[in-house]
PDB file of C-alpha atoms in Angstrom:
ATOM      1  CA  ASN A  11      17.125  -0.946  14.671  1.00 75.00           C
ATOM      2  CA  ALA A  12      16.135  -5.104  14.153  1.00 82.00           C
ATOM      3  CA  GLY A  13      14.344  -4.726  12.035  1.00 94.00           C
ATOM      4  CA  VAL A  14      11.159  -7.100  10.966  1.00 97.00           C
ATOM      5  CA  THR A  15      11.860  -9.724  13.049  1.00 97.00           C
ATOM      6  CA  GLN A  16       9.678 -13.050  12.301  1.00 97.00           C
ATOM      7  CA  THR A  17       9.321 -15.762  15.256  1.00 97.00           C
ATOM      8  CA  PRO A  18       9.740 -19.179  14.903  1.00 97.00           C
ATOM      9  CA  LYS A  19      12.305 -19.804  12.133  1.00 96.00           C
ATOM     10  CA  PHE A  20      11.220 -23.488  11.646  1.00 97.00           C
ATOM     11  CA  GLN A  21       8.004 -24.862  12.561  1.00 97.00           C
ATOM     12  CA  VAL A  22       6.699 -28.471  12.048  1.00 97.00           C
ATOM     13  CA  LEU A  23       3.129 -29.121  12.685  1.00 97.00           C
ATOM     14  CA  LYS A  24       0.708 -31.611  11.878  1.00 97.00           C
ATOM     15  CA  THR A  25      -2.362 -31.852  10.031  1.00 98.00           C
ATOM     16  CA  GLY A  26      -5.549 -29.550  11.448  1.00 97.00           C
ATOM     17  CA  GLN A  27      -3.258 -28.007  14.580  1.00 97.00           C
ATOM     18  CA  SER A  28      -3.010 -24.176  15.012  1.00 96.00           C
ATOM     19  CA  MET A  29      -0.693 -22.015  15.265  1.00 96.00           C
ATOM     20  CA  THR A  30       0.257 -18.210  14.895  1.00 98.00           C
ATOM     21  CA  LEU A  31       4.017 -16.678  13.125  1.00 98.00           C
ATOM     22  CA  GLN A  32       5.354 -13.998  15.141  1.00 98.00           C
ATOM     23  CA  CYS A  33       5.888 -10.482  13.260  1.00 98.00           C
ATOM     24  CA  ALA A  34       6.119  -7.145  14.201  1.00 98.00           C
ATOM     25  CA  GLN A  35       8.944  -4.296  12.960  1.00 97.00           C
ATOM     26  CA  ASP A  36      10.431  -1.194  14.733  1.00 96.00           C
ATOM     27  CA  MET A  37      10.721   1.030  12.740  1.00 95.00           C
ATOM     28  CA  ASN A  38       6.507   2.049  13.027  1.00 94.00           C
ATOM     29  CA  HIS A  39       6.079   1.718   9.384  1.00 94.00           C
ATOM     30  CA  GLU A  40       2.420   2.164   8.610  1.00 91.00           C
ATOM     31  CA  TYR A  41       1.864  -0.788   5.483  1.00 91.00           C
ATOM     32  CA  MET A  42       2.399  -4.907   6.570  1.00 94.00           C
ATOM     33  CA  SER A  43       2.070  -7.556   4.707  1.00 94.00           C
ATOM     34  CA  TRP A  44       2.222 -11.680   4.953  1.00 97.00           C
ATOM     35  CA  TYR A  45       3.661 -12.969   1.250  1.00 96.00           C
ATOM     36  CA  ARG A  46       4.134 -16.573   1.383  1.00 97.00           C
ATOM     37  CA  GLN A  47       6.958 -18.874  -0.935  1.00 95.00           C
ATOM     38  CA  ASP A  48       6.743 -21.416  -2.848  1.00 93.00           C
ATOM     39  CA  PRO A  49       9.319 -22.857  -5.783  1.00 84.00           C
ATOM     40  CA  GLY A  50       7.781 -21.753  -9.106  1.00 80.00           C
ATOM     41  CA  MET A  51       4.820 -19.677  -7.756  1.00 82.00           C
ATOM     42  CA  GLY A  52       7.340 -16.088  -6.183  1.00 88.00           C
ATOM     43  CA  LEU A  53       5.300 -14.063  -4.311  1.00 92.00           C
ATOM     44  CA  ARG A  54       2.154 -13.629  -2.790  1.00 93.00           C
ATOM     45  CA  LEU A  55       0.375 -11.653  -0.523  1.00 92.00           C
ATOM     46  CA  ILE A  56      -1.936 -13.150   2.636  1.00 95.00           C
ATOM     47  CA  HIS A  57      -3.538 -10.293   4.111  1.00 95.00           C
ATOM     48  CA  TYR A  58      -1.524  -6.435   3.828  1.00 92.00           C
ATOM     49  CA  SER A  59      -3.036  -3.513   6.177  1.00 92.00           C
ATOM     50  CA  VAL A  60      -2.474  -0.328   5.901  1.00 89.00           C
ATOM     51  CA  GLY A  61      -2.145   0.624   9.654  1.00 90.00           C
ATOM     52  CA  ALA A  62      -4.154  -0.805  13.348  1.00 93.00           C
ATOM     53  CA  GLY A  63      -7.077  -1.779  12.674  1.00 93.00           C
ATOM     54  CA  ILE A  64      -7.464  -1.871   9.283  1.00 91.00           C
ATOM     55  CA  THR A  65      -6.558  -5.786   7.114  1.00 93.00           C
ATOM     56  CA  ASP A  66      -7.639  -7.023   3.954  1.00 91.00           C
ATOM     57  CA  GLN A  67      -7.101  -9.670   1.666  1.00 91.00           C
ATOM     58  CA  GLY A  68      -3.995 -10.458  -0.946  1.00 89.00           C
ATOM     59  CA  GLU A  69      -3.972 -13.351  -3.747  1.00 88.00           C
ATOM     60  CA  VAL A  70      -4.932 -15.700  -1.308  1.00 94.00           C
ATOM     61  CA  PRO A  71      -5.924 -15.198   2.239  1.00 96.00           C
ATOM     62  CA  ASN A  72      -8.434 -18.316   2.718  1.00 96.00           C
ATOM     63  CA  GLY A  73      -7.143 -20.303   5.741  1.00 96.00           C
ATOM     64  CA  TYR A  74      -5.404 -17.498   6.907  1.00 97.00           C
ATOM     65  CA  ASN A  75      -5.995 -14.724   9.225  1.00 97.00           C
ATOM     66  CA  VAL A  76      -4.856 -11.726  10.197  1.00 97.00           C
ATOM     67  CA  SER A  77      -5.584  -8.515  12.876  1.00 96.00           C
ATOM     68  CA  ARG A  78      -3.888  -6.024  14.484  1.00 96.00           C
ATOM     69  CA  SER A  79      -3.769  -4.326  17.325  1.00 96.00           C
ATOM     70  CA  THR A  80      -1.044  -2.279  17.639  1.00 96.00           C
ATOM     71  CA  THR A  81       1.641  -1.293  14.713  1.00 96.00           C
ATOM     72  CA  GLU A  82       4.718  -2.726  15.635  1.00 97.00           C
ATOM     73  CA  ASP A  83       2.565  -6.155  15.304  1.00 97.00           C
ATOM     74  CA  PHE A  84       0.711  -8.275  12.672  1.00 98.00           C
ATOM     75  CA  PRO A  85       0.423 -12.523  13.836  1.00 98.00           C
ATOM     76  CA  LEU A  86      -1.157 -14.079  10.278  1.00 98.00           C
ATOM     77  CA  ARG A  87      -3.158 -17.462  12.516  1.00 98.00           C
ATOM     78  CA  LEU A  88      -4.113 -21.315  10.630  1.00 96.00           C
ATOM     79  CA  LEU A  89      -6.535 -22.064  12.600  1.00 92.00           C
ATOM     80  CA  SER A  90      -7.030 -25.368  10.340  1.00 96.00           C
ATOM     81  CA  ALA A  91      -3.182 -26.285   9.346  1.00 96.00           C
ATOM     82  CA  ALA A  92      -3.005 -28.438   6.010  1.00 97.00           C
ATOM     83  CA  PRO A  93      -0.330 -29.931   3.837  1.00 97.00           C
ATOM     84  CA  SER A  94      -1.377 -27.287   1.554  1.00 96.00           C
ATOM     85  CA  GLN A  95       0.314 -24.314   3.635  1.00 97.00           C
ATOM     86  CA  THR A  96       3.430 -25.102   3.657  1.00 97.00           C
ATOM     87  CA  SER A  97       6.040 -22.827   2.573  1.00 97.00           C
ATOM     88  CA  VAL A  98       8.169 -19.795   3.402  1.00 97.00           C
ATOM     89  CA  TYR A  99       6.242 -17.183   5.393  1.00 98.00           C
ATOM     90  CA  PHE A 100       7.416 -13.479   4.507  1.00 97.00           C
ATOM     91  CA  CYS A 101       6.664 -10.685   6.718  1.00 97.00           C
ATOM     92  CA  ALA A 102       7.638  -6.799   5.455  1.00 95.00           C
ATOM     93  CA  SER A 103       6.910  -4.072   6.731  1.00 94.00           C
ATOM     94  CA  SER A 104       7.142  -0.467   4.792  1.00 91.00           C
ATOM     95  CA  ALA A 105       5.995   3.689   5.973  1.00 88.00           C
ATOM     96  CA  GLY A 106       2.848   5.070   4.203  1.00 73.00           C
ATOM     97  CA  GLY A 107       2.139   5.539   1.194  1.00 71.00           C
ATOM     98  CA  ALA A 108       2.541   3.473  -2.807  1.00 69.00           C
ATOM     99  CA  TYR A 109       6.068   3.522  -3.055  1.00 78.00           C
ATOM    100  CA  ASN A 110       8.237   3.206  -0.189  1.00 82.00           C
ATOM    101  CA  GLU A 111      10.643  -0.077  -0.133  1.00 87.00           C
ATOM    102  CA  GLN A 112       9.947  -2.230   1.475  1.00 90.00           C
ATOM    103  CA  PHE A 113      11.667  -4.423   3.963  1.00 94.00           C
ATOM    104  CA  PHE A 114      10.372  -7.960   5.024  1.00 96.00           C
ATOM    105  CA  GLY A 115      11.671 -10.174   7.753  1.00 97.00           C
ATOM    106  CA  PRO A 116      14.204 -13.219   7.399  1.00 96.00           C
ATOM    107  CA  GLY A 117      11.472 -15.624   7.314  1.00 96.00           C
ATOM    108  CA  THR A 118       9.601 -18.730   8.741  1.00 97.00           C
ATOM    109  CA  ARG A 119       9.600 -22.292   7.221  1.00 97.00           C
ATOM    110  CA  LEU A 120       6.663 -24.305   7.626  1.00 97.00           C
ATOM    111  CA  THR A 121       6.670 -28.182   6.671  1.00 97.00           C
ATOM    112  CA  VAL A 122       2.579 -29.553   7.305  1.00 97.00           C
ATOM    113  CA  LEU A 123       2.560 -32.883   7.634  1.00 96.00           C
TER     114      LEU A 123
ATOM    115  CA  GLY B  15      -7.016 -10.940 -11.747  1.00 67.00           C
ATOM    116  CA  GLU B  16      -4.354  -8.824 -11.775  1.00 79.00           C
ATOM    117  CA  ASN B  17      -0.041 -10.842 -12.912  1.00 89.00           C
ATOM    118  CA  VAL B  18       3.220 -10.042 -12.979  1.00 95.00           C
ATOM    119  CA  GLU B  19       5.259 -13.173 -15.135  1.00 96.00           C
ATOM    120  CA  GLN B  20       7.998 -12.683 -15.500  1.00 97.00           C
ATOM    121  CA  HIS B  21      11.320 -14.773 -16.868  1.00 97.00           C
ATOM    122  CA  PRO B  22      13.014 -15.948 -17.385  1.00 97.00           C
ATOM    123  CA  SER B  23      13.131 -18.471 -14.504  1.00 96.00           C
ATOM    124  CA  THR B  24      16.962 -19.230 -14.884  1.00 97.00           C
ATOM    125  CA  LEU B  25      19.498 -17.406 -16.531  1.00 98.00           C
ATOM    126  CA  SER B  26      23.203 -17.792 -16.169  1.00 98.00           C
ATOM    127  CA  VAL B  27      26.262 -16.131 -17.681  1.00 98.00           C
ATOM    128  CA  GLN B  28      29.849 -15.153 -17.175  1.00 98.00           C
ATOM    129  CA  GLU B  29      31.266 -13.215 -14.594  1.00 98.00           C
ATOM    130  CA  GLY B  30      31.604 -10.045 -16.628  1.00 97.00           C
ATOM    131  CA  ASP B  31      28.855 -10.477 -18.801  1.00 98.00           C
ATOM    132  CA  SER B  32      25.582  -8.784 -19.018  1.00 98.00           C
ATOM    133  CA  ALA B  33      22.414 -10.411 -17.978  1.00 98.00           C
ATOM    134  CA  VAL B  34      17.924  -9.447 -18.554  1.00 98.00           C
ATOM    135  CA  ILE B  35      15.264 -10.069 -16.695  1.00 98.00           C
ATOM    136  CA  LYS B  36      12.407  -9.379 -18.100  1.00 98.00           C
ATOM    137  CA  CYS B  37       8.344  -8.989 -16.286  1.00 98.00           C
ATOM    138  CA  THR B  38       4.830  -7.952 -17.945  1.00 97.00           C
ATOM    139  CA  TYR B  39       2.023  -6.531 -16.149  1.00 96.00           C
ATOM    140  CA  SER B  40      -2.106  -7.081 -16.370  1.00 94.00           C
ATOM    141  CA  ASP B  41      -3.482  -3.713 -15.037  1.00 91.00           C
ATOM    142  CA  SER B  42      -2.980  -0.291 -16.354  1.00 91.00           C
ATOM    143  CA  ALA B  43      -3.241   1.010 -14.382  1.00 88.00           C
ATOM    144  CA  SER B  44       0.590  -0.175 -12.108  1.00 91.00           C
ATOM    145  CA  ASN B  45       1.883   2.781 -10.916  1.00 90.00           C
ATOM    146  CA  TYR B  46       4.972   1.535  -8.898  1.00 92.00           C
ATOM    147  CA  PHE B  47       8.121  -1.398  -9.988  1.00 95.00           C
ATOM    148  CA  PRO B  48      10.277  -2.083  -7.543  1.00 95.00           C
ATOM    149  CA  TRP B  49      13.023  -5.309  -8.154  1.00 97.00           C
ATOM    150  CA  TYR B  50      14.245  -7.708  -5.144  1.00 97.00           C
ATOM    151  CA  LYS B  51      16.973  -9.479  -4.778  1.00 97.00           C
ATOM    152  CA  GLN B  52      16.963 -12.703  -2.250  1.00 96.00           C
ATOM    153  CA  GLU B  53      19.557 -14.509  -1.714  1.00 95.00           C
ATOM    154  CA  LEU B  54      20.177 -17.906   0.113  1.00 91.00           C
ATOM    155  CA  GLY B  55      17.950 -18.402   2.729  1.00 90.00           C
ATOM    156  CA  LYS B  56      17.854 -14.018   3.817  1.00 93.00           C
ATOM    157  CA  GLY B  57      13.952 -12.417   2.635  1.00 94.00           C
ATOM    158  CA  PRO B  58      14.117 -10.469  -0.436  1.00 96.00           C
ATOM    159  CA  GLN B  59      15.738  -6.720  -0.400  1.00 96.00           C
ATOM    160  CA  LEU B  60      14.908  -4.055  -2.242  1.00 95.00           C
ATOM    161  CA  ILE B  61      17.998  -3.266  -5.125  1.00 97.00           C
ATOM    162  CA  ILE B  62      16.493  -0.810  -7.448  1.00 97.00           C
ATOM    163  CA  ASP B  63      12.554   1.118  -8.391  1.00 95.00           C
ATOM    164  CA  ILE B  64      10.997   2.573 -10.950  1.00 94.00           C
ATOM    165  CA  ARG B  65       7.336   4.624 -10.839  1.00 90.00           C
ATOM    166  CA  SER B  66       5.195   4.938 -14.299  1.00 87.00           C
ATOM    167  CA  ASN B  67       6.276   8.746 -15.243  1.00 87.00           C
ATOM    168  CA  VAL B  68       9.373   7.090 -15.413  1.00 85.00           C
ATOM    169  CA  GLY B  69      11.728   5.069 -18.444  1.00 91.00           C
ATOM    170  CA  GLU B  70      14.808   4.782 -17.374  1.00 95.00           C
ATOM    171  CA  LYS B  71      16.704   4.474 -13.605  1.00 95.00           C
ATOM    172  CA  LYS B  72      20.513   3.752 -13.394  1.00 96.00           C
ATOM    173  CA  ASP B  73      22.211   3.219  -9.721  1.00 95.00           C
ATOM    174  CA  GLN B  74      25.800   1.689 -11.213  1.00 96.00           C
ATOM    175  CA  ARG B  75      25.423  -1.211 -12.367  1.00 97.00           C
ATOM    176  CA  ILE B  76      21.878  -1.465 -12.085  1.00 98.00           C
ATOM    177  CA  ALA B  77      19.437  -0.616 -14.588  1.00 98.00           C
ATOM    178  CA  VAL B  78      15.413  -0.829 -15.291  1.00 98.00           C
ATOM    179  CA  THR B  79      13.754   0.205 -17.809  1.00 97.00           C
ATOM    180  CA  LEU B  80       9.262   0.525 -18.168  1.00 96.00           C
ATOM    181  CA  ASN B  81       7.914   0.939 -20.918  1.00 95.00           C
ATOM    182  CA  LYS B  82       3.822   1.780 -19.901  1.00 93.00           C
ATOM    183  CA  THR B  83       2.313   0.628 -23.349  1.00 94.00           C
ATOM    184  CA  ALA B  84       4.037  -2.613 -23.664  1.00 95.00           C
ATOM    185  CA  LYS B  85       2.983  -2.842 -19.843  1.00 96.00           C
ATOM    186  CA  HIS B  86       6.993  -4.385 -19.922  1.00 95.00           C
ATOM    187  CA  PHE B  87       9.086  -3.588 -17.486  1.00 97.00           C
ATOM    188  CA  SER B  88      13.451  -4.816 -17.366  1.00 98.00           C
ATOM    189  CA  LEU B  89      16.635  -5.385 -15.184  1.00 98.00           C
ATOM    190  CA  HIS B  90      19.682  -4.744 -16.628  1.00 98.00           C
ATOM    191  CA  ILE B  91      22.349  -5.389 -14.799  1.00 98.00           C
ATOM    192  CA  THR B  92      25.937  -5.025 -16.180  1.00 97.00           C
ATOM    193  CA  GLU B  93      29.699  -6.062 -15.007  1.00 98.00           C
ATOM    194  CA  THR B  94      28.390  -9.263 -13.577  1.00 98.00           C
ATOM    195  CA  GLN B  95      29.522 -10.359 -10.417  1.00 97.00           C
ATOM    196  CA  PRO B  96      29.728 -13.902  -8.395  1.00 96.00           C
ATOM    197  CA  GLU B  97      27.682 -11.515  -5.544  1.00 96.00           C
ATOM    198  CA  ASP B  98      25.517 -11.075  -7.716  1.00 97.00           C
ATOM    199  CA  SER B  99      23.843 -14.683  -8.217  1.00 97.00           C
ATOM    200  CA  ALA B 100      21.147 -14.825  -5.975  1.00 97.00           C
ATOM    201  CA  VAL B 101      16.699 -14.579  -7.058  1.00 97.00           C
ATOM    202  CA  TYR B 102      15.198 -11.334  -8.676  1.00 98.00           C
ATOM    203  CA  PHE B 103      12.598 -10.749  -7.849  1.00 97.00           C
ATOM    204  CA  CYS B 104      10.169  -7.975  -9.688  1.00 97.00           C
ATOM    205  CA  ALA B 105       6.159  -6.386  -8.082  1.00 95.00           C
ATOM    206  CA  ALA B 106       3.947  -3.685 -10.254  1.00 93.00           C
ATOM    207  CA  SER B 107       1.924  -2.138  -7.409  1.00 89.00           C
ATOM    208  CA  LYS B 108      -0.712   1.219  -7.600  1.00 81.00           C
ATOM    209  CA  ALA B 109      -2.785   2.081  -5.049  1.00 71.00           C
ATOM    210  CA  ALA B 110      -6.699   0.668  -4.734  1.00 64.00           C
ATOM    211  CA  THR B 111     -10.168   2.674  -4.744  1.00 60.00           C
ATOM    212  CA  SER B 112     -10.008   2.558  -1.538  1.00 59.00           C
ATOM    213  CA  GLY B 113      -6.587   4.830  -0.958  1.00 60.00           C
ATOM    214  CA  THR B 114      -4.881   0.999   0.188  1.00 66.00           C
ATOM    215  CA  TYR B 115      -2.308  -0.231  -2.221  1.00 72.00           C
ATOM    216  CA  LYS B 116      -0.256  -4.153  -2.750  1.00 79.00           C
ATOM    217  CA  TYR B 117       2.217  -5.768  -4.692  1.00 87.00           C
ATOM    218  CA  ILE B 118       1.719  -8.477  -6.816  1.00 90.00           C
ATOM    219  CA  PHE B 119       5.735 -10.050  -7.400  1.00 93.00           C
ATOM    220  CA  GLY B 120       6.628 -12.198 -10.399  1.00 94.00           C
ATOM    221  CA  THR B 121       7.532 -15.820 -10.395  1.00 94.00           C
ATOM    222  CA  GLY B 122      11.072 -15.032  -9.890  1.00 95.00           C
ATOM    223  CA  THR B 123      14.166 -15.502 -11.847  1.00 97.00           C
ATOM    224  CA  ARG B 124      17.353 -17.665 -10.292  1.00 96.00           C
ATOM    225  CA  LEU B 125      20.994 -15.860 -11.245  1.00 98.00           C
ATOM    226  CA  LYS B 126      24.186 -17.242 -11.948  1.00 97.00           C
ATOM    227  CA  VAL B 127      27.394 -16.371 -12.773  1.00 97.00           C
ATOM    228  CA  LEU B 128      29.578 -17.920 -13.255  1.00 95.00           C
ATOM    229  CA  ALA B 129      33.063 -16.965 -12.586  1.00 90.00           C
TER     230      ALA B 129
END
């Protein structure tokens, strides 16, 4: 199993550009989530999904969109990038239920100029 | 809103000594408390977790304690080794009214084990 994969590993955008961060998992996990990691701020939840067709907002959803059309994929879209979105983004997945381990991807480092 | 505070932000210990990291959560309905270790350039990885119906859990050199009354939980690492050097995150989770659940993470502790 590849686990949780994220692409790209690095990305530089200009203010106002759009892009999609890709996340895929091959463990048939129901729960998937996106976090951003900033120095001194820890991991903050952006959006999460408990299954295909179901998404919900986390702590910091503004400026990001998600969709979950399949169990495997959970892309994160930035519609109009801003310098405040410069961060490291992690995708995670876990089996259904509140007590299961979250498996994290390797992260995407995004810089918005 | 829900919040998890984590202390200290950095911690240096001599190899072989113990390390303790503490977290406090705000939502008394939280019922699951995992700890994650993040090595440089990688995603976090679960090292131990505890549910609200248990006061302590141990796995070799790592233990977690939970005080529900005070709403705080701690990670204890004994006989530290250089490979324990990493960033550690605590988290709290609960089931939402919709049946979903979400995790709130602490701000992380950078542990350095000095040889």
